[in-house]
Coordinates of C-alpha atoms in Angstrom, one line a residue:
X30 CA -0.2 0.0 -0.1
X31 CA 1.4 3.4 -0.9
X32 CA 0.4 7.1 -1.3
X33 CA -0.2 6.4 -4.9
X34 CA -2.8 3.8 -4.2
X35 CA -4.7 6.5 -1.6
X36 CA -4.5 9.7 -4.0
X37 CA -6.5 7.1 -6.2
X38 CA -9.0 6.1 -4.0
X39 CA -9.5 9.8 -3.2
X40 CA -9.6 10.8 -6.9
X41 CA -12.0 8.2 -7.4
X42 CA -14.6 8.7 -4.8
X43 CA -14.1 12.7 -6.0
X44 CA -14.9 12.3 -9.2
X45 CA -17.6 10.0 -8.7
X46 CA -16.4 7.5 -11.6
X47 CA -12.8 5.8 -12.7
X48 CA -13.2 7.4 -16.0
X49 CA -13.0 11.2 -14.8
X50 CA -10.4 10.3 -11.9
X51 CA -8.0 8.5 -14.5
X52 CA -8.3 11.7 -16.5
X53 CA -7.5 14.0 -13.3
X54 CA -4.6 11.6 -12.7
X55 CA -3.4 11.2 -16.1
X56 CA -3.3 7.8 -15.9
X57 CA -5.3 5.2 -18.0
X58 CA -8.4 3.7 -16.8
X59 CA -7.4 0.2 -17.0
X60 CA -4.8 1.2 -14.5
X61 CA -6.4 2.8 -12.0
X62 CA -8.9 0.1 -12.1
X63 CA -6.6 -2.2 -10.8
X64 CA -5.3 -0.2 -8.5
X65 CA -8.5 0.4 -6.7
X66 CA -9.3 -3.7 -7.1
X67 CA -5.5 -4.2 -5.7
X68 CA -7.1 -2.6 -2.4
X69 CA -9.8 -4.2 -1.9
X70 CA -7.9 -7.3 -2.5
X71 CA -5.3 -6.3 -0.4
X72 CA -7.4 -5.5 3.0
X73 CA -10.4 -8.1 1.5
X74 CA -13.0 -4.8 2.0
X75 CA -15.2 -4.0 -0.6
X76 CA -14.8 0.1 -1.6
X77 CA -17.1 0.4 -3.6
X78 CA -20.9 -0.7 -4.7
X79 CA -21.4 -1.0 -8.4
X80 CA -24.9 0.1 -8.9
X81 CA -26.7 0.9 -12.8
X82 CA -23.3 1.4 -13.8
X83 CA -22.3 4.0 -10.7
X84 CA -19.4 3.4 -8.1
X85 CA -21.6 4.2 -4.7
X86 CA -19.4 4.1 -1.4
X87 CA -19.8 1.1 0.8
X88 CA -20.2 2.3 5.0
X89 CA -16.8 0.9 5.2
X90 CA -15.5 2.8 2.0
X91 CA -16.8 6.1 3.5
X92 CA -14.5 5.5 7.0
X93 CA -11.2 4.6 4.7
X94 CA -12.3 7.4 2.6
X95 CA -12.1 9.8 5.6
X96 CA -8.8 8.0 6.6
X97 CA -6.5 8.4 3.6
X98 CA -8.1 12.1 3.7
X99 CA -6.7 12.2 6.7
X100 CA -3.4 10.4 5.7
X101 CA -2.8 12.4 2.7
X102 CA -3.1 15.6 4.5
X103 CA -0.6 14.7 6.7
X104 CA 1.8 13.6 4.0
X105 CA 1.2 16.6 2.1
X106 CA 2.3 18.5 5.0
X107 CA 5.3 16.5 5.7
X108 CA 6.6 17.7 1.9
X109 CA 5.9 21.0 2.3
X110 CA 7.7 21.4 5.1
X111 CA 11.0 19.4 3.6
X112 CA 10.8 21.3 0.8
X113 CA 10.7 24.6 2.5
X114 CA 13.2 23.3 4.7
X115 CA 15.9 23.6 1.9
X116 CA 14.7 27.1 1.3
X117 CA 13.6 28.3 4.6
X118 CA 16.9 27.2 6.6
X119 CA 17.0 27.2 10.5
X120 CA 19.4 27.3 13.1
X121 CA 19.3 27.3 17.1
X122 CA 21.7 28.8 19.1
X123 CA 22.4 27.9 23.1
X124 CA 23.8 31.0 25.0
X125 CA 25.2 31.1 28.7
X126 CA 23.2 34.6 30.0
X127 CA 26.2 36.7 29.5
X128 CA 26.7 36.1 25.9
X129 CA 23.0 36.4 25.4
X130 CA 23.2 40.0 27.1
X131 CA 26.2 41.8 25.7
X132 CA 27.0 39.6 22.3
X133 CA 23.8 38.3 21.1
X134 CA 22.8 41.5 19.8
X135 CA 25.7 41.5 17.2
X136 CA 25.2 37.9 15.9
X137 CA 20.8 39.1 15.5
X138 CA 22.4 41.9 13.6
X139 CA 24.7 40.1 11.0
X140 CA 22.1 37.2 10.5
X141 CA 19.5 39.5 10.0
X142 CA 21.5 41.4 7.9
X143 CA 23.5 38.7 5.4
X144 CA 20.5 35.6 6.2
X145 CA 17.6 36.8 6.8
X146 CA 15.4 34.5 5.5
X147 CA 16.5 31.9 8.6
X148 CA 14.6 31.4 11.3
X149 CA 16.4 31.7 14.0
X150 CA 15.9 30.3 17.7
X151 CA 17.9 31.1 21.0
X152 CA 18.2 29.5 23.8
X153 CA 19.8 31.4 27.1
X154 CA 20.6 29.1 29.8
X155 CA 23.8 28.2 32.4
X156 CA 27.1 26.3 30.4
X157 CA 26.2 23.4 31.7
X158 CA 22.5 22.7 30.5
X159 CA 23.6 24.5 26.8
X160 CA 26.3 21.4 26.7
X161 CA 23.5 18.9 27.4
X162 CA 21.5 20.4 24.8
X163 CA 24.1 20.1 22.2
X164 CA 24.4 16.4 23.3
X165 CA 20.7 15.6 23.5
X166 CA 20.6 17.0 19.6
X167 CA 18.4 20.3 20.5
X168 CA 20.8 23.0 19.9
X169 CA 22.9 23.3 16.4
X170 CA 25.8 25.2 18.2
X171 CA 26.4 26.9 21.3
X172 CA 28.7 30.1 23.3
X173 CA 29.3 29.3 26.8
X174 CA 32.0 30.5 29.3
X175 CA 34.0 28.2 31.0
X176 CA 35.5 24.7 30.3
X177 CA 34.1 22.5 27.5
X178 CA 33.7 19.6 29.5
X179 CA 31.9 17.1 28.0
X180 CA 34.1 15.4 25.2
X181 CA 32.1 15.1 22.4
X182 CA 32.8 18.4 21.5
X183 CA 34.7 20.8 19.1
X184 CA 35.2 23.9 20.3
X185 CA 36.9 27.2 19.3
X186 CA 37.8 30.3 21.3
X187 CA 35.3 33.1 21.6
X188 CA 36.4 35.9 23.8
X189 CA 38.3 36.3 27.0
X190 CA 36.1 38.4 29.7
X191 CA 37.1 39.1 33.6
X192 CA 34.7 38.4 36.8
X193 CA 34.9 41.0 39.5
X194 CA 34.0 41.4 43.1
X195 CA 31.0 43.9 43.9
X196 CA 29.3 44.8 46.8
X197 CA 26.8 47.7 47.3
X198 CA 28.8 51.5 48.3
X199 CA 28.0 50.9 52.0
X200 CA 28.6 47.3 52.5
X201 CA 31.6 46.9 55.2
X202 CA 34.5 45.3 53.6
X203 CA 38.1 46.1 52.8
X204 CA 39.3 46.8 49.4
X205 CA 41.7 43.9 49.0
X206 CA 40.8 40.8 50.3
X207 CA 42.0 37.2 49.7
X208 CA 40.6 33.9 48.9
X209 CA 39.7 33.4 52.5
X210 CA 38.1 36.4 53.0
X211 CA 36.0 36.2 50.2
X212 CA 34.8 32.9 51.3
X213 CA 33.6 33.9 54.8
X214 CA 31.3 37.1 53.2
X215 CA 27.6 36.5 52.6
X216 CA 28.0 35.8 49.0
X217 CA 25.4 36.5 46.1
X218 CA 26.3 34.1 43.3
X219 CA 24.5 32.6 40.0
X220 CA 23.4 29.0 40.1
X221 CA 25.1 26.1 40.2
X222 CA 26.4 25.3 37.0
X223 CA 27.3 28.6 35.6
X224 CA 30.4 29.0 34.7
X225 CA 30.8 32.0 37.3
X226 CA 29.6 29.9 40.0
X227 CA 31.9 26.7 38.8
X228 CA 35.0 29.4 38.5
X229 CA 34.9 30.7 42.0
X230 CA 34.4 27.2 43.5
X231 CA 37.4 25.8 42.1
X232 CA 39.0 28.6 43.5
X233 CA 38.3 27.7 46.9
X234 CA 38.8 24.2 46.4
X235 CA 41.8 24.6 45.5
X236 CA 42.5 26.3 48.8
X237 CA 40.5 24.0 50.6
X238 CA 37.8 26.2 51.3
X239 CA 34.0 25.2 51.4
X240 CA 31.5 28.0 51.3
X241 CA 27.6 28.2 50.5
X242 CA 26.0 31.2 49.0
X243 CA 23.3 33.1 51.2
X244 CA 21.8 33.8 47.4
X245 CA 21.7 32.2 44.1
X246 CA 20.0 33.1 41.2
X247 CA 19.9 32.3 37.7
X248 CA 19.5 35.9 37.4
X249 CA 22.8 38.2 37.1
X250 CA 20.2 41.5 37.1
X251 CA 18.7 39.8 40.5
X252 CA 22.1 39.6 42.2
X253 CA 22.8 43.4 41.1
X254 CA 20.0 44.3 42.4
X255 CA 20.7 42.4 46.2
X256 CA 24.5 43.7 45.9
X257 CA 23.4 47.4 45.6
X258 CA 21.0 47.2 49.1
X259 CA 24.3 45.9 51.0
X260 CA 22.6 42.6 51.0
X261 CA 26.3 40.7 50.3
X262 CA 29.1 40.1 47.8
X263 CA 28.8 39.2 44.5
X264 CA 31.1 37.9 41.4
X265 CA 30.4 39.2 38.4
X266 CA 31.5 39.6 34.7
X267 CA 32.9 43.3 34.4
X268 CA 30.8 43.7 31.4
X269 CA 27.5 43.7 33.4
X270 CA 28.8 46.1 36.1
X271 CA 31.1 48.1 35.0
X272 CA 28.8 51.5 34.3
X273 CA 27.2 50.7 38.1
X274 CA 30.8 50.9 39.5
X275 CA 32.0 54.3 37.5
X276 CA 28.5 55.6 38.9
X277 CA 29.2 54.9 42.3
X278 CA 25.8 52.3 42.7
X279 CA 28.5 49.4 43.0
X280 CA 32.1 49.1 44.1
X281 CA 34.9 47.1 43.5
X282 CA 36.9 45.2 45.6
X283 CA 40.1 43.5 44.6
X284 CA 41.3 40.0 45.3
X285 CA 44.9 39.2 46.1
X286 CA 46.4 36.2 44.5
X287 CA 44.0 35.7 41.8
X288 CA 42.7 37.5 38.4
X289 CA 39.2 36.1 37.8
X290 CA 39.7 35.9 34.0
X291 CA 37.8 33.2 31.9
X292 CA 37.4 32.3 28.0
X293 CA 34.5 31.8 26.4
X294 CA 33.8 29.1 23.8
X295 CA 32.1 28.5 20.6
X296 CA 31.6 24.8 20.7
X297 CA 29.1 22.0 18.8
X298 CA 28.8 18.1 18.3
X299 CA 31.6 16.8 16.7
X300 CA 29.2 14.2 14.9
X301 CA 26.6 17.5 13.7
X302 CA 26.2 17.9 10.4
X303 CA 25.4 21.5 9.4
X304 CA 24.0 23.0 6.5
X305 CA 25.8 25.7 4.1
X306 CA 23.9 28.7 6.1
X307 CA 24.5 27.2 9.4
X308 CA 28.0 26.2 8.5
X309 CA 28.5 30.1 7.5
X310 CA 26.7 31.6 11.1
X311 CA 28.6 28.8 12.5
X312 CA 32.2 30.7 10.9
X313 CA 31.3 34.1 12.0
X314 CA 30.7 33.2 15.2
X315 CA 33.7 31.5 15.6
X316 CA 36.0 34.5 14.6
X317 CA 33.5 37.5 15.5
X318 CA 35.8 38.9 18.1
X319 CA 38.9 38.5 16.3

């Protein structure tokens, strides 16, 4: 049983005769009659009653006609999607929250200008979740800070940035502290799995320090607000808080012996097959900060 058989059956029903249906399908009448006969023999059902040289659908034929139309409609939807996928490529990019805030606008402008026909989807999540999404095939490629921890990926350096320690202007703390002093503060941090959290905790671990934040959030902005209200000390990307530091709304605290630098990467699954447009956008992102 094929789509051709279903089209033949529906055409005969809609035209009311094999002759007219054969003309509409541009096939020979005997061939179309044989197709209808093949369906009836295959399923051991009668689709039509032959009454006074007319074809009248049986009750079973009426039910099967409805199902045949549904199958053909679904198949047409498949063909439309497959055809349009060639003409309307899609790209799904995953980004960390910071990259999404600082670099997404530039990437979107490039795609809009160079590939206005592309359907763009962007997922913002922490670094670990983006890696999981690429591993499962939900995302084409990602841009995140920190280490790529899974062995299934290819990657290219995107840029380097700096984390800084900040607090409210009235928060009581020395202007320069060591790592143990930092760990003893009421910490305002991103959630586990985020690059900034993992970077700081790796420093604590190397120094044999254990510390729990008084607040953790998936939102950088929520942490900034809490820091401005003097609730504690935050470790955040410099690009996000530089203006608040310059305006005196936050104050920066230096840390002895450690510079909180990190590297961002563009990465993708090593077995991922990219279309030409997807590959061009990936290449742009890999070289966007050269």
